[in-house]
PDB file of C-alpha atoms and ligand atoms in Angstrom:
ATOM      1  CA  MET A   1      26.704 -35.980 -43.161  1.00 64.00           C
ATOM      2  CA  LYS A   2      25.655 -39.505 -44.329  1.00 68.00           C
ATOM      3  CA  GLY A   3      24.208 -41.734 -41.717  1.00 75.00           C
ATOM      4  CA  ASN A   4      25.986 -39.833 -38.896  1.00 95.00           C
ATOM      5  CA  VAL A   5      29.448 -40.207 -40.863  1.00 97.00           C
ATOM      6  CA  ILE A   6      31.235 -36.968 -41.580  1.00 98.00           C
ATOM      7  CA  LYS A   7      33.963 -36.703 -44.112  1.00 98.00           C
ATOM      8  CA  LEU A   8      36.893 -34.721 -42.786  1.00 98.00           C
ATOM      9  CA  PRO A   9      38.824 -32.182 -44.789  1.00 98.00           C
ATOM     10  CA  ALA A  10      41.931 -33.523 -46.337  1.00 98.00           C
ATOM     11  CA  PRO A  11      45.013 -33.217 -44.037  1.00 98.00           C
ATOM     12  CA  SER A  12      47.694 -30.839 -44.983  1.00 98.00           C
ATOM     13  CA  LEU A  13      51.116 -32.116 -45.625  1.00 97.00           C
ATOM     14  CA  LYS A  14      52.758 -28.703 -44.992  1.00 97.00           C
ATOM     15  CA  GLY A  15      53.095 -26.932 -41.765  1.00 97.00           C
ATOM     16  CA  ASP A  16      54.215 -23.571 -40.427  1.00 96.00           C
ATOM     17  CA  ILE A  17      57.066 -24.960 -38.177  1.00 98.00           C
ATOM     18  CA  SER A  18      59.627 -27.585 -38.533  1.00 98.00           C
ATOM     19  CA  LEU A  19      59.677 -30.842 -36.724  1.00 98.00           C
ATOM     20  CA  GLU A  20      62.478 -29.660 -34.708  1.00 98.00           C
ATOM     21  CA  GLU A  21      60.616 -26.631 -33.635  1.00 98.00           C
ATOM     22  CA  ALA A  22      57.660 -28.637 -32.703  1.00 98.00           C
ATOM     23  CA  LEU A  23      59.799 -30.975 -30.568  1.00 98.00           C
ATOM     24  CA  ALA A  24      61.501 -28.013 -28.808  1.00 98.00           C
ATOM     25  CA  GLY A  25      58.195 -26.127 -28.322  1.00 98.00           C
ATOM     26  CA  ARG A  26      55.925 -28.880 -27.086  1.00 98.00           C
ATOM     27  CA  ARG A  27      54.882 -28.508 -23.516  1.00 98.00           C
ATOM     28  CA  SER A  28      51.962 -29.954 -21.635  1.00 98.00           C
ATOM     29  CA  LEU A  29      49.270 -27.211 -21.517  1.00 98.00           C
ATOM     30  CA  ARG A  30      46.288 -27.406 -19.167  1.00 98.00           C
ATOM     31  CA  GLU A  31      44.703 -23.928 -19.532  1.00 98.00           C
ATOM     32  CA  TYR A  32      43.056 -22.885 -22.858  1.00 98.00           C
ATOM     33  CA  SER A  33      41.423 -19.748 -24.210  1.00 98.00           C
ATOM     34  CA  GLY A  34      38.097 -21.491 -24.614  1.00 95.00           C
ATOM     35  CA  ASP A  35      37.819 -20.513 -28.422  1.00 98.00           C
ATOM     36  CA  SER A  36      36.522 -23.067 -30.851  1.00 98.00           C
ATOM     37  CA  LEU A  37      38.771 -25.328 -32.888  1.00 98.00           C
ATOM     38  CA  SER A  38      38.206 -25.577 -36.647  1.00 98.00           C
ATOM     39  CA  LEU A  39      37.155 -28.816 -38.366  1.00 98.00           C
ATOM     40  CA  GLU A  40      40.518 -28.633 -40.346  1.00 98.00           C
ATOM     41  CA  GLU A  41      42.498 -28.668 -37.040  1.00 98.00           C
ATOM     42  CA  ILE A  42      40.520 -31.634 -35.816  1.00 98.00           C
ATOM     43  CA  SER A  43      41.006 -33.379 -39.104  1.00 98.00           C
ATOM     44  CA  GLN A  44      44.826 -32.659 -38.867  1.00 98.00           C
ATOM     45  CA  LEU A  45      45.063 -33.974 -35.182  1.00 99.00           C
ATOM     46  CA  LEU A  46      43.080 -37.278 -35.988  1.00 99.00           C
ATOM     47  CA  TRP A  47      45.239 -37.849 -39.068  1.00 98.00           C
ATOM     48  CA  ALA A  48      48.418 -37.166 -37.012  1.00 99.00           C
ATOM     49  CA  GLY A  49      47.191 -39.911 -34.559  1.00 98.00           C
ATOM     50  CA  GLN A  50      46.071 -42.596 -36.878  1.00 98.00           C
ATOM     51  CA  GLY A  51      45.648 -41.265 -40.383  1.00 98.00           C
ATOM     52  CA  ILE A  52      46.382 -43.556 -43.376  1.00 98.00           C
ATOM     53  CA  THR A  53      49.381 -42.523 -45.395  1.00 98.00           C
ATOM     54  CA  LYS A  54      50.208 -45.500 -47.800  1.00 97.00           C
ATOM     55  CA  ASP A  55      48.460 -48.228 -49.732  1.00 96.00           C
ATOM     56  CA  ASN A  56      45.147 -47.745 -47.907  1.00 93.00           C
ATOM     57  CA  LEU A  57      46.763 -49.541 -44.950  1.00 96.00           C
ATOM     58  CA  TYR A  58      50.004 -47.927 -43.447  1.00 98.00           C
ATOM     59  CA  ARG A  59      49.335 -45.128 -40.949  1.00 98.00           C
ATOM     60  CA  THR A  60      51.221 -42.083 -39.490  1.00 98.00           C
ATOM     61  CA  ALA A  61      52.149 -44.225 -36.323  1.00 98.00           C
ATOM     62  CA  PRO A  62      53.998 -47.507 -36.555  1.00 98.00           C
ATOM     63  CA  SER A  63      52.117 -50.640 -35.485  1.00 98.00           C
ATOM     64  CA  ALA A  64      53.500 -54.137 -34.703  1.00 98.00           C
ATOM     65  CA  GLY A  65      52.836 -56.332 -37.708  1.00 98.00           C
ATOM     66  CA  ALA A  66      50.684 -53.532 -39.222  1.00 98.00           C
ATOM     67  CA  LEU A  67      47.795 -54.960 -37.230  1.00 98.00           C
ATOM     68  CA  TYR A  68      46.539 -51.434 -36.041  1.00 98.00           C
ATOM     69  CA  PRO A  69      44.911 -52.170 -32.718  1.00 98.00           C
ATOM     70  CA  LEU A  70      44.233 -48.528 -31.812  1.00 98.00           C
ATOM     71  CA  GLU A  71      40.921 -46.797 -32.184  1.00 98.00           C
ATOM     72  CA  VAL A  72      40.734 -43.060 -31.668  1.00 98.00           C
ATOM     73  CA  TYR A  73      37.676 -41.300 -30.298  1.00 98.00           C
ATOM     74  CA  LEU A  74      36.903 -37.616 -30.109  1.00 98.00           C
ATOM     75  CA  ILE A  75      34.745 -35.595 -27.713  1.00 98.00           C
ATOM     76  CA  ALA A  76      33.918 -32.480 -29.623  1.00 98.00           C
ATOM     77  CA  GLU A  77      32.495 -29.603 -27.581  1.00 98.00           C
ATOM     78  CA  LYS A  78      33.691 -26.471 -29.333  1.00 98.00           C
ATOM     79  CA  VAL A  79      34.434 -27.410 -32.853  1.00 98.00           C
ATOM     80  CA  GLU A  80      33.245 -25.510 -35.805  1.00 98.00           C
ATOM     81  CA  GLY A  81      31.256 -27.894 -38.159  1.00 96.00           C
ATOM     82  CA  LEU A  82      30.815 -30.649 -35.491  1.00 98.00           C
ATOM     83  CA  GLU A  83      27.914 -30.709 -33.221  1.00 98.00           C
ATOM     84  CA  PRO A  84      28.986 -31.469 -29.622  1.00 98.00           C
ATOM     85  CA  GLY A  85      29.238 -35.315 -29.004  1.00 98.00           C
ATOM     86  CA  LEU A  86      31.316 -38.397 -29.126  1.00 98.00           C
ATOM     87  CA  TYR A  87      32.816 -39.354 -32.434  1.00 98.00           C
ATOM     88  CA  HIS A  88      34.762 -42.423 -33.686  1.00 98.00           C
ATOM     89  CA  TYR A  89      37.553 -41.772 -36.096  1.00 98.00           C
ATOM     90  CA  ILE A  90      37.457 -43.931 -39.156  1.00 98.00           C
ATOM     91  CA  PRO A  91      41.004 -43.871 -40.766  1.00 98.00           C
ATOM     92  CA  LYS A  92      39.817 -45.386 -44.122  1.00 98.00           C
ATOM     93  CA  GLY A  93      38.335 -42.515 -45.937  1.00 97.00           C
ATOM     94  CA  HIS A  94      39.369 -39.991 -43.167  1.00 98.00           C
ATOM     95  CA  LYS A  95      35.933 -39.750 -41.521  1.00 98.00           C
ATOM     96  CA  VAL A  96      34.274 -39.493 -38.131  1.00 98.00           C
ATOM     97  CA  LYS A  97      31.130 -41.132 -36.988  1.00 98.00           C
ATOM     98  CA  LEU A  98      28.871 -39.490 -34.521  1.00 98.00           C
ATOM     99  CA  LEU A  99      28.161 -41.981 -31.726  1.00 97.00           C
ATOM    100  CA  LYS A 100      26.590 -39.962 -29.064  1.00 97.00           C
ATOM    101  CA  LYS A 101      25.271 -36.310 -29.039  1.00 97.00           C
ATOM    102  CA  GLY A 102      25.755 -33.864 -26.220  1.00 98.00           C
ATOM    103  CA  LYS A 103      28.372 -31.959 -24.131  1.00 98.00           C
ATOM    104  CA  LEU A 104      30.350 -34.819 -22.681  1.00 98.00           C
ATOM    105  CA  LEU A 105      33.460 -33.140 -21.447  1.00 98.00           C
ATOM    106  CA  LYS A 106      32.011 -32.681 -17.845  1.00 98.00           C
ATOM    107  CA  THR A 107      31.232 -36.280 -17.876  1.00 97.00           C
ATOM    108  CA  LEU A 108      34.665 -37.219 -19.101  1.00 98.00           C
ATOM    109  CA  ALA A 109      36.410 -35.048 -16.518  1.00 98.00           C
ATOM    110  CA  GLU A 110      34.389 -36.794 -13.735  1.00 97.00           C
ATOM    111  CA  ALA A 111      35.892 -39.950 -14.746  1.00 98.00           C
ATOM    112  CA  ALA A 112      39.369 -38.393 -14.631  1.00 98.00           C
ATOM    113  CA  LEU A 113      39.561 -36.992 -11.168  1.00 98.00           C
ATOM    114  CA  GLY A 114      37.944 -33.777 -12.199  1.00 98.00           C
ATOM    115  CA  GLN A 115      41.027 -32.609 -14.069  1.00 98.00           C
ATOM    116  CA  ARG A 116      40.469 -28.948 -15.077  1.00 97.00           C
ATOM    117  CA  ALA A 117      42.082 -29.358 -18.554  1.00 98.00           C
ATOM    118  CA  ILE A 118      39.274 -31.639 -19.583  1.00 98.00           C
ATOM    119  CA  HIS A 119      36.629 -29.178 -18.365  1.00 97.00           C
ATOM    120  CA  ASN A 120      38.084 -26.198 -20.234  1.00 96.00           C
ATOM    121  CA  CYS A 121      39.379 -27.755 -23.455  1.00 98.00           C
ATOM    122  CA  SER A 122      37.587 -27.469 -26.672  1.00 98.00           C
ATOM    123  CA  ALA A 123      37.848 -31.118 -27.693  1.00 98.00           C
ATOM    124  CA  ALA A 124      39.411 -34.318 -26.154  1.00 98.00           C
ATOM    125  CA  PHE A 125      40.962 -37.192 -27.961  1.00 99.00           C
ATOM    126  CA  ILE A 126      40.732 -40.623 -26.325  1.00 98.00           C
ATOM    127  CA  ILE A 127      43.121 -43.356 -27.589  1.00 98.00           C
ATOM    128  CA  THR A 128      41.750 -46.866 -27.049  1.00 98.00           C
ATOM    129  CA  GLY A 129      43.124 -50.155 -28.125  1.00 98.00           C
ATOM    130  CA  VAL A 130      41.938 -53.751 -28.898  1.00 98.00           C
ATOM    131  CA  VAL A 131      44.697 -55.957 -27.582  1.00 98.00           C
ATOM    132  CA  LYS A 132      43.089 -59.108 -29.291  1.00 97.00           C
ATOM    133  CA  ARG A 133      43.983 -57.697 -32.721  1.00 98.00           C
ATOM    134  CA  THR A 134      47.682 -57.938 -31.856  1.00 98.00           C
ATOM    135  CA  SER A 135      47.759 -60.918 -29.594  1.00 98.00           C
ATOM    136  CA  LYS A 136      46.594 -63.172 -32.492  1.00 98.00           C
ATOM    137  CA  LYS A 137      50.084 -62.798 -33.813  1.00 98.00           C
ATOM    138  CA  TYR A 138      52.129 -61.736 -30.826  1.00 98.00           C
ATOM    139  CA  GLY A 139      50.612 -63.580 -27.925  1.00 98.00           C
ATOM    140  CA  GLU A 140      51.724 -62.270 -24.495  1.00 98.00           C
ATOM    141  CA  ARG A 141      53.819 -59.404 -25.927  1.00 98.00           C
ATOM    142  CA  ALA A 142      50.598 -57.933 -27.415  1.00 98.00           C
ATOM    143  CA  GLU A 143      49.587 -55.826 -24.348  1.00 98.00           C
ATOM    144  CA  MET A 144      53.086 -54.249 -24.240  1.00 98.00           C
ATOM    145  CA  TYR A 145      52.999 -53.622 -27.936  1.00 98.00           C
ATOM    146  CA  VAL A 146      49.584 -51.853 -27.813  1.00 98.00           C
ATOM    147  CA  HIS A 147      50.872 -49.686 -24.936  1.00 98.00           C
ATOM    148  CA  ILE A 148      53.955 -48.690 -26.974  1.00 98.00           C
ATOM    149  CA  GLU A 149      51.716 -47.813 -29.925  1.00 98.00           C
ATOM    150  CA  VAL A 150      49.467 -45.695 -27.804  1.00 98.00           C
ATOM    151  CA  GLY A 151      52.633 -43.656 -27.031  1.00 98.00           C
ATOM    152  CA  HIS A 152      53.471 -43.277 -30.668  1.00 98.00           C
ATOM    153  CA  ALA A 153      49.930 -42.015 -31.618  1.00 99.00           C
ATOM    154  CA  GLY A 154      49.622 -39.699 -28.669  1.00 99.00           C
ATOM    155  CA  GLN A 155      53.068 -38.146 -29.283  1.00 98.00           C
ATOM    156  CA  ASN A 156      51.975 -37.653 -32.858  1.00 99.00           C
ATOM    157  CA  ILE A 157      48.840 -35.799 -31.789  1.00 99.00           C
ATOM    158  CA  LEU A 158      50.892 -33.664 -29.202  1.00 99.00           C
ATOM    159  CA  LEU A 159      53.406 -32.580 -31.793  1.00 98.00           C
ATOM    160  CA  GLN A 160      50.682 -31.920 -34.370  1.00 98.00           C
ATOM    161  CA  ALA A 161      48.950 -29.681 -31.841  1.00 98.00           C
ATOM    162  CA  GLU A 162      52.150 -27.848 -31.291  1.00 98.00           C
ATOM    163  CA  ALA A 163      52.672 -27.469 -35.031  1.00 98.00           C
ATOM    164  CA  LEU A 164      49.178 -25.945 -35.285  1.00 98.00           C
ATOM    165  CA  GLY A 165      49.822 -23.563 -32.433  1.00 98.00           C
ATOM    166  CA  LEU A 166      47.334 -25.358 -30.042  1.00 98.00           C
ATOM    167  CA  GLY A 167      47.819 -26.510 -26.485  1.00 98.00           C
ATOM    168  CA  ALA A 168      47.450 -30.116 -25.275  1.00 98.00           C
ATOM    169  CA  VAL A 169      48.300 -32.522 -22.473  1.00 98.00           C
ATOM    170  CA  PRO A 170      48.503 -36.315 -22.403  1.00 98.00           C
ATOM    171  CA  MET A 171      46.543 -37.783 -19.491  1.00 98.00           C
ATOM    172  CA  GLY A 172      46.835 -41.178 -17.934  1.00 98.00           C
ATOM    173  CA  ALA A 173      44.981 -40.330 -14.781  1.00 98.00           C
ATOM    174  CA  PHE A 174      41.492 -41.542 -15.141  1.00 98.00           C
ATOM    175  CA  TYR A 175      39.189 -44.490 -14.109  1.00 98.00           C
ATOM    176  CA  GLU A 176      39.132 -46.785 -17.139  1.00 98.00           C
ATOM    177  CA  GLU A 177      35.957 -48.467 -16.276  1.00 98.00           C
ATOM    178  CA  ARG A 178      34.230 -45.181 -15.568  1.00 98.00           C
ATOM    179  CA  VAL A 179      35.285 -43.719 -18.871  1.00 98.00           C
ATOM    180  CA  LYS A 180      33.943 -46.768 -20.727  1.00 98.00           C
ATOM    181  CA  ALA A 181      30.675 -46.809 -18.769  1.00 97.00           C
ATOM    182  CA  LYS A 182      29.936 -43.100 -19.101  1.00 96.00           C
ATOM    183  CA  LEU A 183      30.729 -42.992 -22.844  1.00 96.00           C
ATOM    184  CA  GLY A 184      29.416 -46.414 -23.726  1.00 96.00           C
ATOM    185  CA  LEU A 185      32.925 -47.388 -25.006  1.00 96.00           C
ATOM    186  CA  GLU A 186      33.702 -51.091 -25.310  1.00 94.00           C
ATOM    187  CA  LYS A 187      37.448 -50.648 -26.002  1.00 96.00           C
ATOM    188  CA  GLU A 188      40.194 -50.056 -23.500  1.00 96.00           C
ATOM    189  CA  PRO A 189      40.927 -46.265 -23.005  1.00 98.00           C
ATOM    190  CA  PHE A 190      44.662 -45.617 -22.533  1.00 98.00           C
ATOM    191  CA  TYR A 191      45.157 -42.002 -23.064  1.00 98.00           C
ATOM    192  CA  ILE A 192      43.031 -38.822 -22.828  1.00 98.00           C
ATOM    193  CA  ILE A 193      44.339 -35.801 -24.682  1.00 99.00           C
ATOM    194  CA  PRO A 194      42.511 -32.517 -24.185  1.00 98.00           C
ATOM    195  CA  VAL A 195      43.296 -29.886 -26.785  1.00 98.00           C
ATOM    196  CA  GLY A 196      42.400 -26.211 -26.921  1.00 98.00           C
ATOM    197  CA  ARG A 197      43.697 -22.801 -28.090  1.00 98.00           C
ATOM    198  CA  LYS A 198      46.556 -21.377 -26.142  1.00 97.00           C
TER     199      LYS A 198
HETATM  200  C1  FMN B 201      51.880 -41.590 -19.211  1.00 94.83           C
HETATM  201  C2  FMN B 201      51.557 -40.106 -18.853  1.00 94.83           C
HETATM  202  C3  FMN B 201      50.450 -39.788 -18.029  1.00 94.83           C
HETATM  203  C4  FMN B 201      50.177 -38.379 -17.752  1.00 94.83           C
HETATM  204  N1  FMN B 201      49.065 -38.143 -17.092  1.00 94.83           N
HETATM  205  C5  FMN B 201      48.719 -36.807 -16.825  1.00 94.83           C
HETATM  206  C6  FMN B 201      47.492 -36.454 -16.190  1.00 94.83           C
HETATM  207  O1  FMN B 201      46.661 -37.413 -15.943  1.00 94.83           O
HETATM  208  N2  FMN B 201      47.294 -35.235 -16.009  1.00 94.83           N
HETATM  209  C7  FMN B 201      48.089 -34.254 -16.343  1.00 94.83           C
HETATM  210  O2  FMN B 201      47.895 -32.996 -16.202  1.00 94.83           O
HETATM  211  N3  FMN B 201      49.288 -34.472 -17.011  1.00 94.83           N
HETATM  212  C8  FMN B 201      49.604 -35.808 -17.192  1.00 94.83           C
HETATM  213  N4  FMN B 201      50.804 -36.012 -17.849  1.00 94.83           N
HETATM  214  C9  FMN B 201      51.647 -34.982 -18.391  1.00 94.83           C
HETATM  215  C10 FMN B 201      52.967 -34.972 -17.599  1.00 94.83           C
HETATM  216  O3  FMN B 201      52.614 -34.293 -16.257  1.00 94.83           O
HETATM  217  C11 FMN B 201      54.010 -33.989 -18.237  1.00 94.83           C
HETATM  218  O4  FMN B 201      54.254 -34.625 -19.544  1.00 94.83           O
HETATM  219  C12 FMN B 201      55.219 -33.759 -17.505  1.00 94.83           C
HETATM  220  O5  FMN B 201      54.929 -32.802 -16.374  1.00 94.83           O
HETATM  221  C13 FMN B 201      56.327 -33.165 -18.354  1.00 94.83           C
HETATM  222  O6  FMN B 201      55.915 -32.024 -18.890  1.00 94.83           O
HETATM  223  P1  FMN B 201      55.846 -31.692 -20.486  1.00 94.83           P
HETATM  224  O7  FMN B 201      54.829 -32.633 -21.072  1.00 94.83           O
HETATM  225  O8  FMN B 201      55.486 -30.314 -20.733  1.00 94.83           O
HETATM  226  O9  FMN B 201      57.218 -32.056 -21.050  1.00 94.83           O
HETATM  227  C14 FMN B 201      51.119 -37.397 -18.216  1.00 94.83           C
HETATM  228  C15 FMN B 201      52.179 -37.736 -19.025  1.00 94.83           C
HETATM  229  C16 FMN B 201      52.494 -39.049 -19.251  1.00 94.83           C
HETATM  230  C17 FMN B 201      53.506 -39.386 -20.228  1.00 94.83           C
END
């Protein structure tokens, strides 16, 4: 770790199942075994969501004008090699930065109608966005574009979870202001995706 920044293991470009099998097998899962996730699995999931794949710019998910308005955060609670806390994913260099220490899933669940999946997952991904980055070029269409992009990134994480044999569920039912206040986030949270072992 260097100044609270942790370099993640390189993502793998080979998986155990085909894209078609991941599409066919993906199901929202809300109960998990409670076992820890590995740092490799977390690395793979973050890369699937927003990892850089070309020219130190282009990413796994498409983005209007390649402006990349999304920022992905991770609440790690049971992850080997990461102390519990809130992390920010940095696509350049494939790193995470520890922003806040502590077990934060209970706090997150409270801002999300107490949903059990958040209570019993091992880690939760929060996809946020900065509409301003896109509105500079696309004006009023930016908000819609950012929402579309959240869907791309979310589906990538869900399919990657399935390919790794993990359970996950996309969640939109939460109070945005409470999530921001409780975690100290400035960006707009759009999706919460708890992940755990099946
Ligand atoms: C925009 C959106 C918001 C959702 N919000 C929640 C949620 O807050 N809690 C939850 O348990 N599931 C949530 N879901 C998951 C849906 O319930 C689930 O996708 C649906 O039942 C279909 O099942 P499947 O994902 O297994 O295909 C959400 C799905 C979408 C697309």
